[in-house]
Each structure stands twice: as structure tokens, then as C-alpha cells.
Amino acid sequence: MKLNQVAVQLYTLRDFCQTTSDFAVTAKKVREIGFQNVELVGAGVVPDEEIIRILAGEGLRCCSFHESPDLILKSPEKIVERLNQMGCHYVAYPFPAGIDFKSESSVIQFAKDLNHSGEVIHKAGKTLCYHNHASEFERPVSRTVLDILYGETLPQNLQAELDTYWIQFGGFSPVEWCQKMKGRLPLLHIKDYGVNPENHQPIYKEVGLGNLDFKKIIAAAEDSGCQWFIVEQDTCPGNPFDSIQKSFEYVKQQLVS
């Protein structure tokens, strides 16, 4: 993994991206920390024209973005337009709203819908990815939802944006899933996993301060062809900029080759 393959998911900094002026300040801070790339949360309150201008001004690249599930499934042509406008290759389906994961037929239909949208996006020279949470490790039958989604779609139509925290939360191995997605894993959310000692519940941690073995994870992801390694922390114990700086320093010192 090279430093220019590392990005930060701006969901971590969402409270600081609510206006154009705030987004400009956030982009500047992100670049000062050392990040060269960002992944956008999705279509937000800041116009794309301003996002493009601000990122270019700070020397930041948009490696991918999350987009509205409804828009991806119903209007993939509009996704292609935005990808072209942003100069971006990857879009990620962020969250399966309204899908019954206890029903195999519902999940299979969802896979067909993703495959259709992914085909439109692929024919335009772009790539649709799927971002998982823990819920995709539900087993409506013998296979997990995530196995069904990738098993019922063509690789060129649906690629993976695996999330290390949610794989661990779902009871599986991030290393094994990175290996499993060989040739189908362009994006990886590197998000660390810890435990709250007071209530024994999982918590988000800065990369390197939790329990995940990122050296093994990154090695497996690289072997599977991963192109972008995206730092994310859904909630932070204090200032999110402090958290992403800690994560960046660990990535730079321990994971970058």
C-alpha cells in the first residue's frame, strides 16, 4: 500500500461539512494532516461544483463516493453523470434501506437490482461497489446475505467495498473476506474495532488502537487487488480531526510500504 492510495471517508467529519465554507476548512485540515484523497459521503448540501473546486484547490482527489440507494437502483444513468462530473471511477451503495434480509427471495431480487444498475455503470466505464455493515451477515438460508449478493451478481457489475469493523462485528474475519473477494475488491474501509470495558459493547477505534490486525488485512487486500484504503471512524471520542490524524500516522508509519 502506497501513501497515495490512502483516503479518508468524510462521513467521519460530517459535522464539519455542512456548508461550503465549512467544507473548505475541512478539506484544508485533511490535506494538512497528510491525506491526498477523500471518499465523499454522498450528495450533500454542498454543490458538486464547489466540492470539485475546493478539493482541487487543496490538491485532494475524490477516489469514490457513496450515493443514495434509491438513486443507484432507479437512476444509474444519473450516477454515471455524477461520476463523470467528479472525475471519479467508483461509487458505493451505502446501506440497504428497506430490504428484508430474512427473506432469501427479497435478497435475490435486491441482488438482481444491483446487478442491473451495476451493468449500466460498468458499460459507462465505471464501477459500482457494495459497502457492507453487519446486517449483511444475516443468514436467511445457508448463505449470508453478503454471499448471496456477490453470488447472484456478475463481478464486473458489483464489486466490494468491505468494511473491516463491520465484518468483525458480524462475527467473521476481515482477512478471510479480503481473500474471498480477490479480483473484486477495489475499495476497503479500514476501521478499527475495540470493546467498551464498562458495558462490553464494541466501539470504533482509531486505526492501530483497536484489536484488528491491519498488517494481515492490508496484505490480504493488496493480494486481492485493492486500490483504495479508506480510513473511517463512525464516532470519535473527541475531536474527529484528532482521531483521523492518529489513524493517518499509524497507517503512514506501520502500513505504508
Short mmCIF file of C-alpha atoms in Angstrom, two decimals:
data_model
loop_
_atom_site.label_atom_id
_atom_site.label_comp_id
_atom_site.label_asym_id
_atom_site.label_seq_id
_atom_site.Cartn_x
_atom_site.Cartn_y
_atom_site.Cartn_z
CA MET A 1 0.00 0.00 0.00
CA LYS A 2 1.32 3.41 -1.01
CA LEU A 3 0.52 6.67 0.75
CA ASN A 4 -1.23 7.98 -2.36
CA GLN A 5 -3.72 5.08 -2.08
CA VAL A 6 -4.89 6.17 1.38
CA ALA A 7 -8.10 8.22 1.73
CA VAL A 8 -10.40 9.41 4.48
CA GLN A 9 -14.18 8.88 4.39
CA LEU A 10 -15.71 12.27 5.05
CA TYR A 11 -18.57 10.68 6.99
CA THR A 12 -16.13 10.82 9.91
CA LEU A 13 -16.09 14.61 9.52
CA ARG A 14 -19.75 15.00 8.54
CA ASP A 15 -20.48 17.63 11.18
CA PHE A 16 -17.80 19.83 9.62
CA CYS A 17 -19.03 19.57 6.02
CA GLN A 18 -22.47 21.15 6.31
CA THR A 19 -21.74 24.37 4.42
CA THR A 20 -19.41 25.32 1.59
CA SER A 21 -17.22 27.36 3.92
CA ASP A 22 -17.05 24.54 6.47
CA PHE A 23 -16.23 22.05 3.72
CA ALA A 24 -13.37 24.29 2.58
CA VAL A 25 -11.91 24.44 6.09
CA THR A 26 -12.30 20.66 6.48
CA ALA A 27 -10.58 19.95 3.16
CA LYS A 28 -7.67 22.16 4.18
CA LYS A 29 -7.29 20.37 7.52
CA VAL A 30 -7.50 16.95 5.85
CA ARG A 31 -4.71 17.90 3.44
CA GLU A 32 -2.59 19.34 6.26
CA ILE A 33 -2.85 16.05 8.15
CA GLY A 34 -1.39 14.35 5.08
CA PHE A 35 -4.28 12.73 3.26
CA GLN A 36 -4.19 13.04 -0.52
CA ASN A 37 -7.63 11.53 -1.17
CA VAL A 38 -11.17 11.58 0.18
CA GLU A 39 -14.28 9.48 -0.17
CA LEU A 40 -17.43 11.58 -0.18
CA VAL A 41 -20.45 10.67 1.91
CA GLY A 42 -22.84 11.32 -0.95
CA ALA A 43 -24.84 14.15 -2.44
CA GLY A 44 -24.99 16.66 0.38
CA VAL A 45 -25.71 20.32 0.98
CA VAL A 46 -22.50 21.50 -0.72
CA PRO A 47 -22.89 21.67 -4.52
CA ASP A 48 -20.67 19.35 -6.53
CA GLU A 49 -19.16 22.31 -8.37
CA GLU A 50 -17.94 23.71 -5.07
CA ILE A 51 -16.67 20.32 -3.91
CA ILE A 52 -14.67 19.91 -7.12
CA ARG A 53 -13.23 23.43 -6.81
CA ILE A 54 -12.30 23.06 -3.14
CA LEU A 55 -10.73 19.62 -3.48
CA ALA A 56 -8.68 20.72 -6.49
CA GLY A 57 -7.54 23.80 -4.63
CA GLU A 58 -6.23 21.69 -1.75
CA GLY A 59 -4.66 19.05 -4.00
CA LEU A 60 -7.15 16.41 -2.91
CA ARG A 61 -8.66 13.70 -5.10
CA CYS A 62 -12.09 12.12 -4.77
CA CYS A 63 -11.40 8.39 -5.05
CA SER A 64 -15.05 7.33 -4.66
CA PHE A 65 -18.34 8.41 -3.19
CA HIS A 66 -21.40 6.95 -1.51
CA GLU A 67 -24.71 7.74 -3.15
CA SER A 68 -28.41 7.47 -2.44
CA PRO A 69 -29.54 3.81 -2.53
CA ASP A 70 -32.72 4.82 -4.31
CA LEU A 71 -30.84 6.78 -6.96
CA ILE A 72 -28.41 3.92 -7.59
CA LEU A 73 -31.19 1.40 -8.08
CA LYS A 74 -33.63 3.58 -10.02
CA SER A 75 -31.45 6.04 -11.94
CA PRO A 76 -27.99 4.56 -12.56
CA GLU A 77 -27.57 6.88 -15.56
CA LYS A 78 -27.55 9.83 -13.15
CA ILE A 79 -24.84 8.08 -11.14
CA VAL A 80 -22.73 7.84 -14.30
CA GLU A 81 -23.23 11.57 -14.89
CA ARG A 82 -22.03 12.40 -11.39
CA LEU A 83 -19.07 10.05 -11.64
CA ASN A 84 -18.00 11.78 -14.83
CA GLN A 85 -18.53 15.20 -13.31
CA MET A 86 -16.46 14.32 -10.24
CA GLY A 87 -13.72 12.65 -12.29
CA CYS A 88 -14.30 9.55 -10.21
CA HIS A 89 -14.37 5.84 -11.10
CA TYR A 90 -16.11 4.22 -8.10
CA VAL A 91 -19.50 4.67 -6.48
CA ALA A 92 -20.58 2.68 -3.42
CA TYR A 93 -24.07 1.54 -2.48
CA PRO A 94 -24.04 2.64 1.17
CA PHE A 95 -26.88 0.99 3.08
CA PRO A 96 -29.68 -1.47 2.18
CA ALA A 97 -32.71 0.54 3.22
CA GLY A 98 -35.99 -1.33 3.08
CA ILE A 99 -34.56 -4.76 2.19
CA ASP A 100 -35.84 -7.78 4.16
CA PHE A 101 -32.65 -9.70 4.90
CA LYS A 102 -34.62 -12.54 6.48
CA SER A 103 -36.16 -13.37 3.10
CA GLU A 104 -33.96 -15.14 0.56
CA SER A 105 -36.24 -14.08 -2.31
CA SER A 106 -36.03 -10.44 -1.18
CA VAL A 107 -32.23 -10.60 -1.08
CA ILE A 108 -32.03 -12.28 -4.50
CA GLN A 109 -34.25 -9.59 -6.01
CA PHE A 110 -32.05 -6.96 -4.38
CA ALA A 111 -29.02 -8.63 -5.98
CA LYS A 112 -30.73 -8.54 -9.39
CA ASP A 113 -31.46 -4.84 -8.96
CA LEU A 114 -27.85 -4.14 -8.01
CA ASN A 115 -26.64 -6.20 -10.95
CA HIS A 116 -28.83 -4.19 -13.36
CA SER A 117 -27.59 -0.85 -12.05
CA GLY A 118 -24.03 -2.13 -11.97
CA GLU A 119 -24.31 -3.19 -15.59
CA VAL A 120 -25.36 0.31 -16.65
CA ILE A 121 -22.49 1.80 -14.66
CA HIS A 122 -19.99 -0.77 -15.96
CA LYS A 123 -20.96 -0.13 -19.59
CA ALA A 124 -20.11 3.53 -18.99
CA GLY A 125 -16.62 2.52 -17.86
CA LYS A 126 -17.28 2.99 -14.14
CA THR A 127 -17.75 0.60 -11.20
CA LEU A 128 -20.48 0.02 -8.65
CA CYS A 129 -19.32 -1.28 -5.26
CA TYR A 130 -21.26 -2.50 -2.25
CA HIS A 131 -20.46 -1.23 1.23
CA ASN A 132 -21.39 -3.73 3.93
CA HIS A 133 -22.46 -3.35 7.53
CA ALA A 134 -23.01 -6.19 10.00
CA SER A 135 -26.57 -6.84 8.85
CA GLU A 136 -25.34 -8.50 5.66
CA PHE A 137 -24.08 -11.40 7.75
CA GLU A 138 -27.67 -12.40 8.46
CA ARG A 139 -28.38 -15.91 7.11
CA PRO A 140 -31.82 -16.14 5.51
CA VAL A 141 -30.81 -19.67 4.43
CA SER A 142 -27.45 -21.42 4.33
CA ARG A 143 -25.65 -18.41 2.87
CA THR A 144 -25.14 -14.99 4.39
CA VAL A 145 -26.76 -12.04 2.68
CA LEU A 146 -23.35 -10.84 1.53
CA ASP A 147 -22.60 -14.23 -0.03
CA ILE A 148 -25.92 -14.08 -1.86
CA LEU A 149 -25.31 -10.55 -3.15
CA TYR A 150 -21.93 -11.44 -4.60
CA GLY A 151 -23.06 -14.89 -5.71
CA GLU A 152 -26.07 -13.57 -7.63
CA THR A 153 -24.28 -10.71 -9.41
CA LEU A 154 -21.58 -10.58 -12.06
CA PRO A 155 -18.18 -9.42 -10.79
CA GLN A 156 -17.96 -6.61 -13.32
CA ASN A 157 -21.37 -5.34 -12.22
CA LEU A 158 -20.83 -5.42 -8.46
CA GLN A 159 -17.51 -5.04 -6.69
CA ALA A 160 -16.82 -4.85 -2.97
CA GLU A 161 -16.12 -2.06 -0.55
CA LEU A 162 -15.51 -4.21 2.51
CA ASP A 163 -15.67 -2.59 5.95
CA THR A 164 -13.27 -4.21 8.40
CA TYR A 165 -15.14 -3.15 11.54
CA TRP A 166 -18.50 -4.45 10.38
CA ILE A 167 -17.07 -7.76 9.21
CA GLN A 168 -15.57 -8.28 12.66
CA PHE A 169 -18.82 -7.12 14.31
CA GLY A 170 -20.71 -9.64 12.17
CA GLY A 171 -18.59 -12.48 13.50
CA PHE A 172 -16.31 -13.01 10.51
CA SER A 173 -12.65 -12.47 9.65
CA PRO A 174 -11.71 -9.32 7.71
CA VAL A 175 -8.62 -11.14 6.40
CA GLU A 176 -10.66 -14.06 5.08
CA TRP A 177 -13.21 -11.78 3.45
CA CYS A 178 -10.43 -9.79 1.76
CA GLN A 179 -9.09 -13.07 0.42
CA LYS A 180 -12.56 -14.18 -0.63
CA MET A 181 -13.08 -11.04 -2.72
CA LYS A 182 -9.92 -11.49 -4.78
CA GLY A 183 -10.28 -9.62 -8.04
CA ARG A 184 -13.41 -7.93 -6.72
CA LEU A 185 -12.10 -5.62 -4.00
CA PRO A 186 -11.12 -2.16 -5.26
CA LEU A 187 -12.12 -0.34 -2.05
CA LEU A 188 -11.54 -1.13 1.63
CA HIS A 189 -12.75 0.74 4.70
CA ILE A 190 -10.05 0.43 7.31
CA LYS A 191 -11.94 0.94 10.54
CA ASP A 192 -10.66 -0.43 13.85
CA TYR A 193 -12.63 -2.41 16.40
CA GLY A 194 -12.43 -2.13 20.17
CA VAL A 195 -14.51 -3.00 23.23
CA ASN A 196 -16.02 -0.70 25.83
CA PRO A 197 -14.82 -2.12 29.20
CA GLU A 198 -17.86 -0.71 31.01
CA ASN A 199 -20.59 -2.45 29.02
CA HIS A 200 -18.55 -4.88 26.90
CA GLN A 201 -20.00 -3.46 23.70
CA PRO A 202 -17.95 -2.91 20.51
CA ILE A 203 -16.70 0.60 19.87
CA TYR A 204 -14.99 2.37 16.98
CA LYS A 205 -11.30 3.00 17.49
CA GLU A 206 -8.60 4.92 15.67
CA VAL A 207 -6.72 2.67 13.26
CA GLY A 208 -3.98 0.91 15.20
CA LEU A 209 -5.58 1.48 18.60
CA GLY A 210 -8.11 -1.35 18.36
CA ASN A 211 -7.89 -5.11 18.03
CA LEU A 212 -7.75 -5.70 14.27
CA ASP A 213 -4.54 -6.99 12.67
CA PHE A 214 -4.23 -4.45 9.89
CA LYS A 215 -0.91 -5.71 8.61
CA LYS A 216 -2.55 -9.02 7.71
CA ILE A 217 -5.70 -7.29 6.48
CA ILE A 218 -3.80 -4.93 4.18
CA ALA A 219 -1.64 -7.75 2.84
CA ALA A 220 -4.74 -9.78 2.00
CA ALA A 221 -6.47 -6.79 0.43
CA GLU A 222 -3.46 -5.94 -1.70
CA ASP A 223 -3.24 -9.53 -2.88
CA SER A 224 -6.90 -9.24 -3.90
CA GLY A 225 -6.18 -6.13 -5.97
CA CYS A 226 -7.37 -3.39 -3.62
CA GLN A 227 -6.69 0.10 -4.96
CA TRP A 228 -8.01 2.43 -2.26
CA PHE A 229 -7.62 2.11 1.52
CA ILE A 230 -10.13 4.41 3.20
CA VAL A 231 -9.84 5.45 6.85
CA GLU A 232 -13.18 5.80 8.62
CA GLN A 233 -14.37 6.15 12.19
CA ASP A 234 -18.14 6.46 12.57
CA THR A 235 -17.92 8.09 16.00
CA CYS A 236 -14.90 9.52 17.76
CA PRO A 237 -14.18 10.02 21.47
CA GLY A 238 -13.32 13.68 20.95
CA ASN A 239 -12.36 15.89 18.04
CA PRO A 240 -12.70 13.82 14.83
CA PHE A 241 -9.72 15.62 13.29
CA ASP A 242 -7.56 14.34 16.16
CA SER A 243 -8.84 10.81 15.52
CA ILE A 244 -8.16 10.82 11.79
CA GLN A 245 -4.70 12.23 12.45
CA LYS A 246 -3.93 9.35 14.83
CA SER A 247 -5.21 6.88 12.23
CA PHE A 248 -3.20 8.54 9.47
CA GLU A 249 0.02 8.47 11.47
CA TYR A 250 -0.40 4.76 12.23
CA VAL A 251 -1.16 3.98 8.59
CA LYS A 252 1.82 6.03 7.42
CA GLN A 253 4.26 4.54 9.94
CA GLN A 254 3.07 0.93 10.12
CA LEU A 255 1.15 0.02 6.96
CA VAL A 256 2.54 2.04 4.06
CA SER A 257 5.32 0.38 2.11
#
